[in-house]
Each structure stands twice: as structure tokens, then as C-alpha cells.
Amino acid sequence: MNRASIQPILAAIPASRQRDARHYGVHPYFTRRPANVVRAYIERYSCEGDIVLDPFGGTGITAIEAFLLGRKAIHNDINPFANFIARNIADTSLVSTIPLRDAYEHVERTCARALAEIERDERSATKWLGRVPLPENIKLPRNSDANFYFDMFTPRQLAGLAIIKQAIDSEYSGPIRDSLLLAWSASVAKLNRTFMSTKGRAESRGGSSIFSIYRYKLASRCVELPIWETFRGRFLNVLAAKEEVRKCRTYRELFAGGSRHFDSRDSFRVLSHDAATMDEVIKRESVDYIFTDPPYGAFISYLDLSILWNHWLGFPVSDEARKNETIVGGEQNLPEDHYKKSLARSIENCFRVLRRDRWLSIVFQHWDLSYFATILETASKCGAELKAAITQTGDVIWSMHKKRNSASVLAGEMIITFYKPLKPVVRDSFSVRSVENNPGAVLSEVFDVCLGNGTKSFSSEALFNRLVIELWRRGALGCLSMDRREFATRLEQRGWFYNPKTHLWSCNARDKDSFI
């Protein structure tokens, strides 16, 4: 089948964020795409039996959905913590969840007396800290509120977590142990001093500053949640995810009429490799579709912020991995030039392992136009054809920063989809428009073109992404810069105004009057 005839997805897909238990509620992580959106892309651009790759896999939404859709999935992430989550969610080696339930109950009986003791008396917690195995008290990144690892926990939290982990490690192995440790790891996110309880709601509602502020910020008011009840809640979420994956697998097997057996040990491969050198571990031109979500510059230092889990779970992170991470900044103080080169090499590698006559989708968003230029220029040099650039504004749960500065913070993403043609196309140079004499005039011209299509209202993300593609088509994307202030100013000068209630720009005076 010639896949050039596939009609690309040309419209945003309404996100169904909380529907899938296997992705939402099991374990917090930094970013997640809505599974239904990812599924739609996998179904459109690949076939059953195809190999689907995500080189920046995170917690595995792409690979897990590909596996459950009958594809062979390759999940890759440089972060062992992310791979641990993905591997455990996708694992189908347990015939039944009954042994897992039994193991949980055994751990409860083993830990009940000790946990009750430390909940009653903090002095008892201090005594227990001398009896249970603990990780090394290592130093934390420089921008942390806490200096050392143990400073992130109260004595109760540290002792309680250590007691549960000791019970798991001493009794179990294989998928039972890993599933229990997944629930334990999710509990760590709530049982530490970075946990911030949401005002006006139950104390247990909230999350760690690691996932919202992206640093180890200690809460001004420490909330010590009940240890076992917290673990129990996380375990029930893991159990629900396991049941859901089993049901999806059973449905697929029935749908195939018994001709196929879906086993994660055969069809779900996990790698922990630098995305820029994947062809060292993945055969060239062997992958049928790639859907990936690379880091967005300096927003999140994934390896630094995963120390809380990687360290206690015993997952080593090499200095080489830290130096190769595709980010700006972090504890390694990686420069922007490193990020762009790493991003470009990763995209080159994606096209190297992708078969001809196949598709690749990249999720991205940033105010820095040069980052988009890196992606689009690299893909073009690799002979790829840009087929679609779709804004997904409903994909992410808004941060407090976005809520307070909604006009100037980009909350959605652009999904950029490329096609790698059968016949190689080599492009070594670009027709770059000279804008040095009057870059402002070029931007004004592009703004007017993007606004002149009859649209009466739009989100910041939708217009910004339209500007990116128009600048790219004119060969001016890599030559210009524009920050969020200039973006807003240029719109206001043209008579547009931002409605903080609808989060849309409009030029309708009646709309303006409705919220003044």
C-alpha cells in the first residue's frame, strides 16, 4: 500500500483527558498528551502490525496506545523513572490481578502495626528510621528549597515510605513487585514536603510543586497525609489501570478472532537511550510511524526533577545522560545551542530509522521562533514533506501561570506532521528571505495575512501557530524573533483585544463591552 495517499489530520481533535485509567491517576508526571488524540494519530498513520516509535516517550502514552491498537511499540526515554511507569502500565504478564490484590493485603498486614505507631508518635518515626533501609542522603539541585534528599520529607513520611518499600522488596519480585512499587512511587509524590494541598478542598487534593513549579519548592504549610490511606488510593489506581489494559487486550484478541495474542513481552520494547543516537539501537528504516513530544527548551529539567523517584527506586542516571538531555539549563547548565543541536540530531535520527513512504508527527510549542525553525529546517533537510500543522489548544491542564497570564502563555501545542517520500529528496540549502533591513515590516505583513481570513476570534495559540507556518513558507522563520509582549502589542494595535473569560482574541466591540 502506498501511504502517500493517506489524508492527513487537518483539524484539532477534542481531548478526552480523564477517560483512560491507564494514563490518568496512576502516577503524576510532567506532561501528558490526551490518549484519544494520540490514538487517532496512530490509527490514521499506521496499520496493525506496524512498528510505532516514540523517542521522547515520557510515561508511554504513544507506545501503550500503539501496543493496544495491535502495533509493535518502541518506547524510548532517557529518564529511567519515566520508563518504569510506562513498562509497568503496559505489562500484560499477569494472567489475573488476584495475586496482586493478595500481595497488597499481605503488605498491609506486614506494615499495619509499624505505620499506626509512627502516625501516633513522631518520636517513634525517628526510631524506625534507624531500623529500615534508606537511600543515601544526597545533595539536591541548587535551585531546590531543600539542601539534601531527606530534607524533602518529615520523619513520619520518610519512615512510613521506607517501611512499605521494605515490605514490598523483601517479599516480592517480578511484575507483582513492580506493580506494588508503582503504587508506592505514586505515593511518594504526595508523601513529601513539596506536596501542596489545594485550598478549599480536601487536604489530599493537590500535587507536588515538582510538577507545577518545576523545582523542589517546599510547601509553606506541610500537610502530612495518612501514609497507608495514601498508598491504598494509589494502589487502587494501579489496579484499575491493570484491569483496563487487560480488558483492552482481551477485546483486541477477540476482535482478531483468536489469530493474534497481545503480549507486552513481544510487542512492547522499552529503551533508555539518547534520542539523538537511536540508530545505534534501532535498525535504520525499520519504523513505520513516529509520534513524539520532545522537551520544550528550558521549561522542565526532567532528570533533575526525577531525582525524588530515580534515587530511591535505585535507577542510576549517568553523567553522560545528564549532559545529553535535550533541555536548556538544569543542573548541568546546558546552553541553548546544545538544545537546538540535540533537537535537530534527534529529528534527523527519527527520519533515519523511519521507513520511506511513512509518517512522523511532532508535538511542540514555544514562543521562540528559532525552535520551530530547528524542527522544520531539519525535517526539510531530511527530505520530509510538511503535510499538516494543527493547533490542539484543549490538550493540557492549565497551570496557575497560564490562568494568571492567559493572554501571554501558550497552553496548547502544535502537532506538526511530515511525510517521508518513497523517492529520496535532498535539500541542503534553504531559500531564506533577507529581513535584516526591516524585520518589523515582515512581521507586520505576516500578521496581516494571518488575520485577513475572516476569523472573528481566535486563541493566542491558534494565531501564533499560524504565524509560525506562514513565516516558514516565506523563508523568514529562522531570521526573526518575537516575544509574547510584541505578539500582544501587534494585535492590540490592529484593534484586537483579549477576553480573559473566553481566552480568545476578538475585534467585536460588543464582546469587549461584555467583560469590561
Coordinates of C-alpha atoms in Angstrom, one line a residue:
M1 CA 0.0 0.0 0.0
N2 CA 1.3 3.4 -0.9
R3 CA 0.9 5.5 2.2
A4 CA 1.3 8.8 0.4
S5 CA -2.5 8.6 -0.2
I6 CA -3.3 8.9 3.5
Q7 CA -5.3 12.0 4.1
P8 CA -3.6 13.9 6.9
I9 CA -5.5 15.0 10.0
L10 CA -6.3 18.7 9.3
A11 CA -8.4 19.7 12.4
A12 CA -8.0 19.6 16.1
I13 CA -9.3 16.5 17.9
P14 CA -11.4 17.3 21.1
A15 CA -9.4 16.0 24.0
S16 CA -10.8 13.4 26.4
R17 CA -8.3 13.8 29.1
Q18 CA -9.5 11.9 32.1
R19 CA -11.2 8.9 30.5
D20 CA -8.4 6.4 30.5
A21 CA -7.4 5.0 33.9
R22 CA -4.2 3.6 32.5
H23 CA -2.8 7.1 31.9
Y24 CA -4.6 9.4 34.4
G25 CA -4.4 8.7 38.1
V26 CA -1.7 6.0 38.1
H27 CA 1.3 8.3 38.6
P28 CA 1.9 12.0 38.2
Y29 CA 4.3 13.2 35.6
F30 CA 5.3 16.4 33.9
T31 CA 3.4 16.4 30.6
R32 CA 0.9 14.0 29.0
R33 CA -1.0 14.2 25.7
P34 CA -4.6 13.1 25.7
A35 CA -4.7 9.4 24.9
N36 CA -7.6 9.7 22.5
V37 CA -5.7 12.3 20.4
V38 CA -2.6 10.1 20.3
R39 CA -4.8 7.1 19.3
A40 CA -6.4 9.0 16.5
Y41 CA -3.0 9.8 15.0
I42 CA -1.7 6.2 15.4
E43 CA -4.8 4.8 13.7
R44 CA -4.6 7.3 10.8
Y45 CA -0.9 7.0 10.0
S46 CA -0.1 3.3 10.8
C47 CA -1.6 -0.2 10.4
E48 CA -1.9 -3.2 12.7
G49 CA 1.5 -5.0 12.9
D50 CA 3.4 -1.8 12.2
I51 CA 6.3 -0.6 14.4
V52 CA 5.5 2.7 16.2
L53 CA 8.2 4.7 18.0
D54 CA 8.2 7.5 20.5
P55 CA 11.8 8.6 21.1
F56 CA 10.8 11.0 23.9
G57 CA 8.3 8.6 25.4
G58 CA 7.6 10.1 28.9
T59 CA 5.1 7.8 30.7
G60 CA 4.4 5.9 27.5
I61 CA 1.1 7.1 26.1
T62 CA 2.2 6.7 22.5
A63 CA 3.7 3.3 23.0
I64 CA 1.0 1.9 25.2
E65 CA -1.8 3.1 22.8
A66 CA 0.1 1.7 19.8
F67 CA 0.5 -1.7 21.6
L68 CA -3.2 -1.8 22.5
L69 CA -4.0 -1.0 18.9
G70 CA -2.1 -4.0 17.6
R71 CA 1.1 -2.3 16.7
K72 CA 4.6 -3.2 17.9
A73 CA 5.6 -0.4 20.2
I74 CA 9.1 1.1 20.9
H75 CA 9.1 3.4 23.9
N76 CA 12.3 5.4 24.5
D77 CA 13.2 7.9 27.2
I78 CA 16.4 8.9 28.7
N79 CA 14.7 9.1 32.1
P80 CA 14.6 5.7 33.9
F81 CA 11.7 6.9 36.1
A82 CA 9.5 7.5 33.0
N83 CA 10.4 4.1 31.6
F84 CA 9.5 2.4 34.9
I85 CA 6.0 3.9 34.7
A86 CA 5.5 3.0 31.0
R87 CA 6.8 -0.5 31.4
N88 CA 4.6 -1.3 34.3
I89 CA 1.4 0.1 32.9
A90 CA 1.9 -1.8 29.6
D91 CA 2.9 -5.1 31.3
T92 CA 0.5 -7.9 30.4
S93 CA 2.4 -10.8 32.1
L94 CA -0.1 -11.2 34.9
V95 CA -2.9 -13.5 33.9
S96 CA -5.1 -12.2 36.7
T97 CA -4.9 -9.3 39.2
I98 CA -5.9 -11.6 42.0
P99 CA -2.3 -12.3 43.0
L100 CA -1.6 -8.5 43.0
R101 CA -4.6 -7.9 45.3
D102 CA -3.3 -10.7 47.6
A103 CA 0.1 -9.2 47.7
Y104 CA -1.3 -5.8 48.6
E105 CA -3.2 -7.3 51.5
H106 CA -0.1 -9.1 52.7
V107 CA 1.9 -5.9 52.7
E108 CA -0.9 -4.2 54.6
R109 CA -0.8 -6.9 57.4
T110 CA 3.0 -6.6 57.5
C111 CA 3.1 -2.8 57.8
A112 CA -0.1 -2.0 59.8
R113 CA 1.4 -2.0 63.4
A114 CA 4.5 0.0 62.5
L115 CA 2.6 2.6 60.5
A116 CA 0.0 3.0 63.2
E117 CA 2.8 3.6 65.7
I118 CA 4.6 6.3 63.7
E119 CA 1.2 8.0 62.9
R120 CA 0.6 8.3 66.7
D121 CA 4.1 9.5 67.7
E122 CA 6.7 11.3 65.6
R123 CA 9.4 10.1 68.1
S124 CA 8.6 6.5 67.1
A125 CA 9.1 7.5 63.5
T126 CA 12.6 8.7 64.3
K127 CA 13.3 5.3 65.9
W128 CA 12.1 3.5 62.9
L129 CA 14.4 5.5 60.6
G130 CA 17.3 3.6 62.3
R131 CA 15.8 0.2 61.5
V132 CA 14.7 0.4 57.9
P133 CA 16.8 0.7 54.7
L134 CA 17.1 4.2 53.4
P135 CA 18.6 5.7 50.3
E136 CA 21.8 7.8 50.6
N137 CA 21.1 11.4 51.7
I138 CA 22.4 13.0 48.5
K139 CA 22.5 16.7 47.7
L140 CA 19.7 18.2 45.7
P141 CA 19.9 20.6 42.7
R142 CA 21.0 24.1 43.5
N143 CA 17.6 25.8 42.9
S144 CA 15.8 23.5 45.5
D145 CA 14.4 24.8 48.8
A146 CA 15.9 21.7 50.5
N147 CA 19.6 21.0 50.5
F148 CA 19.6 17.3 50.9
Y149 CA 17.3 14.4 49.9
F150 CA 15.9 13.6 53.4
D151 CA 15.0 17.3 53.9
M152 CA 12.1 16.7 51.5
F153 CA 10.3 14.5 54.0
T154 CA 9.1 14.7 57.5
P155 CA 10.3 11.9 59.8
R156 CA 6.9 10.2 59.5
Q157 CA 6.8 10.4 55.8
L158 CA 10.4 9.1 55.4
A159 CA 9.9 6.2 57.9
G160 CA 6.4 5.3 56.5
L161 CA 7.6 5.1 52.9
A162 CA 10.7 3.1 54.0
I163 CA 8.5 0.6 55.9
I164 CA 6.2 0.0 53.0
K165 CA 9.1 -0.3 50.5
Q166 CA 10.9 -2.8 52.7
A167 CA 7.8 -5.0 52.9
I168 CA 7.5 -5.0 49.2
D169 CA 11.2 -5.6 48.4
S170 CA 11.6 -8.4 50.9
E171 CA 8.6 -10.4 49.8
Y172 CA 8.1 -10.0 46.1
S173 CA 9.7 -9.9 42.7
G174 CA 8.8 -9.6 39.0
P175 CA 5.5 -7.9 37.9
I176 CA 3.9 -8.2 41.4
R177 CA 6.8 -6.3 43.0
D178 CA 6.9 -3.7 40.2
S179 CA 3.2 -3.0 40.3
L180 CA 3.3 -2.5 44.1
L181 CA 6.4 -0.3 43.7
L182 CA 4.5 1.8 41.1
A183 CA 1.8 2.4 43.7
W184 CA 4.5 3.2 46.2
S185 CA 6.2 5.6 43.9
A186 CA 3.0 7.4 43.2
S187 CA 2.5 7.7 47.0
V188 CA 5.9 9.4 47.2
A189 CA 4.5 12.3 45.1
K190 CA 2.0 13.1 47.9
L191 CA 4.0 12.0 51.0
N192 CA 6.7 14.6 50.9
R193 CA 7.2 18.3 51.8
T194 CA 6.8 19.5 48.2
F195 CA 3.1 18.4 48.2
M196 CA 0.8 21.5 48.1
S197 CA -2.7 20.9 49.2
T198 CA -5.4 22.8 47.2
K199 CA -7.1 25.5 49.2
G200 CA -10.8 25.0 49.9
R201 CA -10.7 21.3 49.0
A202 CA -9.9 18.0 50.9
E203 CA -6.3 18.0 52.1
S204 CA -5.4 15.1 49.9
R205 CA -6.4 17.2 46.8
G206 CA -3.3 18.8 45.4
G207 CA 0.1 17.9 44.0
S208 CA 3.8 18.3 44.2
S209 CA 5.5 21.6 43.2
I210 CA 7.8 19.4 41.1
F211 CA 5.0 19.0 38.6
S212 CA 3.6 22.6 38.7
I213 CA 6.5 25.0 39.5
Y214 CA 9.2 22.6 38.1
R215 CA 11.5 22.8 41.1
Y216 CA 11.8 21.3 44.6
K217 CA 9.8 24.0 46.4
L218 CA 8.7 23.1 49.9
A219 CA 5.1 23.9 50.9
S220 CA 4.7 26.8 53.3
R221 CA 2.3 24.6 55.3
C222 CA 3.3 20.9 55.3
V223 CA 0.4 18.6 55.0
E224 CA 1.1 15.1 56.4
L225 CA -1.4 12.8 54.7
P226 CA -2.2 9.4 56.3
I227 CA 0.5 7.1 54.9
W228 CA -1.4 3.8 54.4
E229 CA -4.5 5.5 53.1
T230 CA -2.4 7.4 50.5
F231 CA -0.7 4.2 49.4
R232 CA -4.1 2.4 49.3
G233 CA -5.5 5.1 47.0
R234 CA -2.5 4.9 44.6
F235 CA -2.7 1.1 44.6
L236 CA -6.4 1.1 43.6
N237 CA -5.5 3.4 40.7
V238 CA -2.8 1.0 39.6
L239 CA -5.2 -1.9 39.9
A240 CA -7.8 0.0 37.8
A241 CA -5.1 0.6 35.1
K242 CA -4.1 -3.1 35.1
E243 CA -7.7 -4.2 34.7
E244 CA -8.3 -1.7 31.9
V245 CA -5.2 -2.8 30.0
R246 CA -6.3 -6.5 30.4
K247 CA -9.8 -5.6 29.0
C248 CA -8.3 -3.7 26.1
R249 CA -6.0 -6.7 25.3
T250 CA -8.9 -9.2 25.6
Y251 CA -11.1 -7.1 23.3
R252 CA -8.3 -7.0 20.7
E253 CA -7.7 -10.7 20.8
L254 CA -11.4 -11.4 20.4
F255 CA -11.6 -8.9 17.6
A256 CA -8.8 -10.7 15.9
G257 CA -10.8 -14.0 16.2
G258 CA -8.1 -15.7 18.2
S259 CA -5.5 -15.3 15.4
R260 CA -3.4 -12.9 17.5
H261 CA -2.1 -12.9 21.0
F262 CA -1.2 -9.5 22.5
D263 CA 1.8 -9.8 24.9
S264 CA 3.8 -6.9 26.1
R265 CA 6.9 -9.1 26.3
D266 CA 6.7 -9.5 22.5
S267 CA 5.3 -6.2 21.3
F268 CA 6.3 -3.5 23.9
R269 CA 10.0 -2.6 23.8
V270 CA 11.5 -0.1 26.3
L271 CA 14.7 1.7 25.6
S272 CA 16.7 4.3 27.7
H273 CA 18.8 5.9 25.0
D274 CA 19.8 9.3 23.8
A275 CA 17.2 10.2 21.1
A276 CA 19.9 11.7 19.0
T277 CA 21.6 8.3 18.6
M278 CA 18.7 5.9 18.4
D279 CA 20.0 4.3 15.2
E280 CA 22.6 2.6 17.5
V281 CA 19.8 0.5 19.0
I282 CA 17.1 0.7 16.3
K283 CA 17.7 -0.6 12.8
R284 CA 17.6 2.1 10.1
E285 CA 14.4 2.4 8.1
S286 CA 12.6 -0.1 10.3
V287 CA 9.9 2.1 12.0
D288 CA 6.5 2.7 10.4
Y289 CA 5.3 5.7 12.3
I290 CA 6.6 8.1 14.9
F291 CA 4.6 10.3 17.3
T292 CA 6.6 12.2 19.8
D293 CA 6.6 15.2 22.1
P294 CA 10.2 16.5 22.6
P295 CA 11.1 18.8 25.6
Y296 CA 10.2 22.5 25.1
G297 CA 13.6 24.2 25.8
A298 CA 14.1 25.3 29.4
F299 CA 10.7 24.6 30.8
I300 CA 11.4 21.3 32.6
S301 CA 14.6 19.7 33.7
Y302 CA 13.3 16.1 33.7
L303 CA 16.3 14.3 35.1
D304 CA 16.9 16.8 37.9
L305 CA 13.2 16.8 38.9
S306 CA 13.0 13.0 38.8
I307 CA 15.7 12.5 41.5
L308 CA 13.0 12.1 44.1
W309 CA 12.0 8.8 42.4
N310 CA 15.1 7.6 40.5
H311 CA 17.2 7.8 43.6
W312 CA 15.0 5.8 46.0
L313 CA 14.0 3.3 43.3
G314 CA 17.7 2.7 42.6
F315 CA 17.7 3.8 39.0
P316 CA 21.1 5.1 38.1
V317 CA 21.4 8.2 35.9
S318 CA 24.8 8.6 34.3
D319 CA 26.7 11.9 33.8
E320 CA 26.5 11.2 30.1
A321 CA 22.7 11.0 30.2
R322 CA 22.6 14.4 32.0
K323 CA 24.9 16.0 29.5
N324 CA 22.9 14.6 26.6
E325 CA 19.5 15.6 27.9
T326 CA 17.6 17.7 25.3
I327 CA 16.9 20.7 27.5
V328 CA 18.2 24.2 28.3
G329 CA 19.6 24.9 31.7
G330 CA 19.2 22.4 34.5
E331 CA 21.9 21.4 37.0
Q332 CA 24.3 20.9 34.0
N333 CA 23.5 24.5 32.9
L334 CA 23.1 23.2 29.3
P335 CA 23.2 26.1 26.8
E336 CA 20.5 26.9 24.2
D337 CA 22.9 25.9 21.4
H338 CA 23.1 22.4 23.0
Y339 CA 19.3 22.1 23.0
K340 CA 18.9 23.1 19.3
K341 CA 21.7 20.8 18.2
S342 CA 20.3 17.9 20.3
L343 CA 16.8 18.5 19.0
A344 CA 18.0 18.6 15.4
R345 CA 20.0 15.4 15.8
S346 CA 17.0 13.7 17.3
I347 CA 14.8 14.7 14.4
E348 CA 17.5 13.6 11.9
N349 CA 17.6 10.2 13.8
C350 CA 13.9 9.9 13.6
F351 CA 13.9 10.2 9.9
R352 CA 16.9 7.8 9.7
V353 CA 15.0 5.0 11.5
L354 CA 11.7 5.8 9.7
R355 CA 10.9 3.8 6.6
R356 CA 10.2 5.5 3.3
D357 CA 6.6 6.2 2.5
R358 CA 5.8 6.7 6.2
W359 CA 4.7 9.5 8.5
L360 CA 6.0 11.3 11.6
S361 CA 4.2 13.7 14.0
I362 CA 5.9 16.1 16.4
V363 CA 4.1 17.9 19.2
F364 CA 5.7 21.2 20.1
Q365 CA 5.1 24.7 21.5
H366 CA 7.3 27.6 22.4
W367 CA 7.4 31.4 21.9
D368 CA 10.9 31.1 20.5
L369 CA 10.5 31.0 16.7
S370 CA 14.1 29.6 16.3
Y371 CA 13.0 26.4 17.9
F372 CA 10.3 25.9 15.3
A373 CA 12.9 26.7 12.7
T374 CA 15.1 24.0 14.0
I375 CA 12.4 21.4 13.7
L376 CA 11.1 22.5 10.2
E377 CA 14.5 23.0 8.7
T378 CA 15.9 19.7 10.0
A379 CA 12.9 17.8 8.6
S380 CA 13.2 19.6 5.3
K381 CA 16.9 18.7 5.0
C382 CA 15.9 15.1 5.7
G383 CA 13.7 15.2 2.6
A384 CA 10.4 15.3 4.6
E385 CA 7.3 17.0 3.3
L386 CA 5.3 19.1 5.7
K387 CA 1.7 17.9 5.5
A388 CA -0.2 19.4 8.5
A389 CA 0.3 21.7 11.4
I390 CA -2.7 21.5 13.8
T391 CA -3.2 23.5 17.0
Q392 CA -4.5 21.5 19.9
T393 CA -5.5 24.1 22.5
G394 CA -7.5 21.8 24.8
D395 CA -4.7 19.3 25.4
V396 CA -3.2 20.5 28.7
I397 CA -4.5 21.2 32.2
W398 CA -3.8 24.9 32.7
S399 CA -1.1 25.9 35.2
M400 CA -1.6 28.8 37.6
H401 CA 0.9 30.7 35.5
K402 CA -1.4 30.3 32.4
K403 CA -4.5 31.1 34.4
R404 CA -3.0 34.4 35.7
N405 CA -1.4 35.4 32.4
S406 CA -3.6 33.6 29.8
A407 CA -3.0 36.1 27.0
S408 CA 0.8 35.7 27.1
V409 CA 1.2 32.0 27.9
L410 CA 0.8 29.3 25.3
A411 CA -1.3 26.5 26.8
G412 CA -1.8 24.3 23.7
E413 CA 0.5 22.7 21.2
M414 CA 1.0 22.4 17.5
I415 CA 1.1 18.9 16.1
I416 CA 3.3 19.0 13.0
T417 CA 3.0 16.1 10.7
F418 CA 5.6 15.1 8.0
Y419 CA 5.7 12.5 5.2
K420 CA 8.9 10.8 4.2
P421 CA 8.5 10.1 0.5
L422 CA 9.5 6.9 -1.4
K423 CA 12.0 8.8 -3.5
P424 CA 14.7 10.5 -1.5
V425 CA 14.7 14.3 -1.7
V426 CA 17.9 16.0 -0.6
R427 CA 17.7 19.7 0.4
D428 CA 21.0 21.1 1.6
S429 CA 20.0 24.8 1.5
F430 CA 17.0 27.0 2.1
S431 CA 15.6 30.0 0.3
V432 CA 15.9 32.3 3.2
R433 CA 14.3 35.8 2.8
S434 CA 16.5 38.7 3.8
V435 CA 14.8 40.6 6.6
E436 CA 17.7 42.4 8.2
N437 CA 16.8 45.8 6.8
N438 CA 13.2 45.8 8.1
P439 CA 12.2 42.7 10.2
G440 CA 9.3 44.7 11.7
A441 CA 7.7 45.1 8.2
V442 CA 8.0 41.4 7.5
L443 CA 6.3 40.6 10.8
S444 CA 3.6 43.1 10.1
E445 CA 2.9 41.7 6.7
V446 CA 2.6 38.2 8.1
F447 CA 0.3 39.3 10.9
D448 CA -2.0 41.0 8.3
V449 CA -2.0 37.9 6.2
C450 CA -2.9 35.6 9.1
L451 CA -5.6 37.9 10.4
G452 CA -7.1 38.5 7.0
N453 CA -9.0 35.3 6.6
G454 CA -12.3 36.4 8.1
T455 CA -11.7 35.0 11.5
K456 CA -13.7 36.9 14.2
S457 CA -12.0 35.4 17.2
F458 CA -9.1 33.0 18.0
S459 CA -6.9 31.8 20.8
S460 CA -3.3 33.0 21.2
E461 CA -2.0 29.5 20.3
A462 CA -4.0 29.3 17.1
L463 CA -2.8 32.6 15.7
F464 CA 0.8 32.1 16.9
N465 CA 1.0 28.7 15.2
R466 CA -0.5 30.2 12.0
L467 CA 2.3 32.8 12.1
V468 CA 4.9 30.2 12.5
I469 CA 3.8 28.3 9.4
E470 CA 3.4 31.5 7.3
L471 CA 6.9 32.7 8.3
W472 CA 8.2 29.2 7.4
R473 CA 6.6 29.3 4.0
R474 CA 8.1 32.7 3.3
G475 CA 11.6 31.5 4.4
A476 CA 11.7 34.0 7.2
L477 CA 11.1 31.8 10.3
G478 CA 14.8 31.4 11.2
C479 CA 15.6 35.1 10.8
L480 CA 13.0 36.7 13.1
S481 CA 12.3 36.8 16.8
M482 CA 9.1 37.7 18.6
D483 CA 8.3 37.6 22.3
R484 CA 4.9 37.4 23.9
R485 CA 4.7 41.1 24.6
E486 CA 5.3 42.0 21.0
F487 CA 2.7 39.5 20.0
A488 CA 0.0 41.1 22.2
T489 CA 1.1 44.6 21.2
R490 CA 0.8 44.0 17.5
L491 CA -2.7 42.6 17.9
E492 CA -3.9 45.5 20.1
Q493 CA -2.5 48.0 17.6
R494 CA -4.7 46.3 15.0
G495 CA -7.9 46.7 17.1
W496 CA -8.0 43.2 18.7
F497 CA -8.5 42.7 22.4
Y498 CA -8.2 39.7 24.7
N499 CA -11.2 38.3 26.7
P500 CA -9.8 36.6 29.8
K501 CA -13.2 34.8 30.3
T502 CA -13.2 33.1 26.9
H503 CA -9.4 33.1 26.5
L504 CA -9.9 34.4 23.0
W505 CA -8.8 37.5 21.0
S506 CA -11.7 39.4 19.3
C507 CA -12.3 42.6 17.4
N508 CA -16.0 42.7 18.2
A509 CA -16.8 45.8 20.3
R510 CA -19.8 44.1 21.9
D511 CA -17.6 41.3 23.1
K512 CA -15.3 43.8 24.6
D513 CA -18.1 45.6 26.5
S514 CA -19.3 42.3 27.9
F515 CA -16.3 41.9 30.2
I516 CA -15.1 45.5 30.9

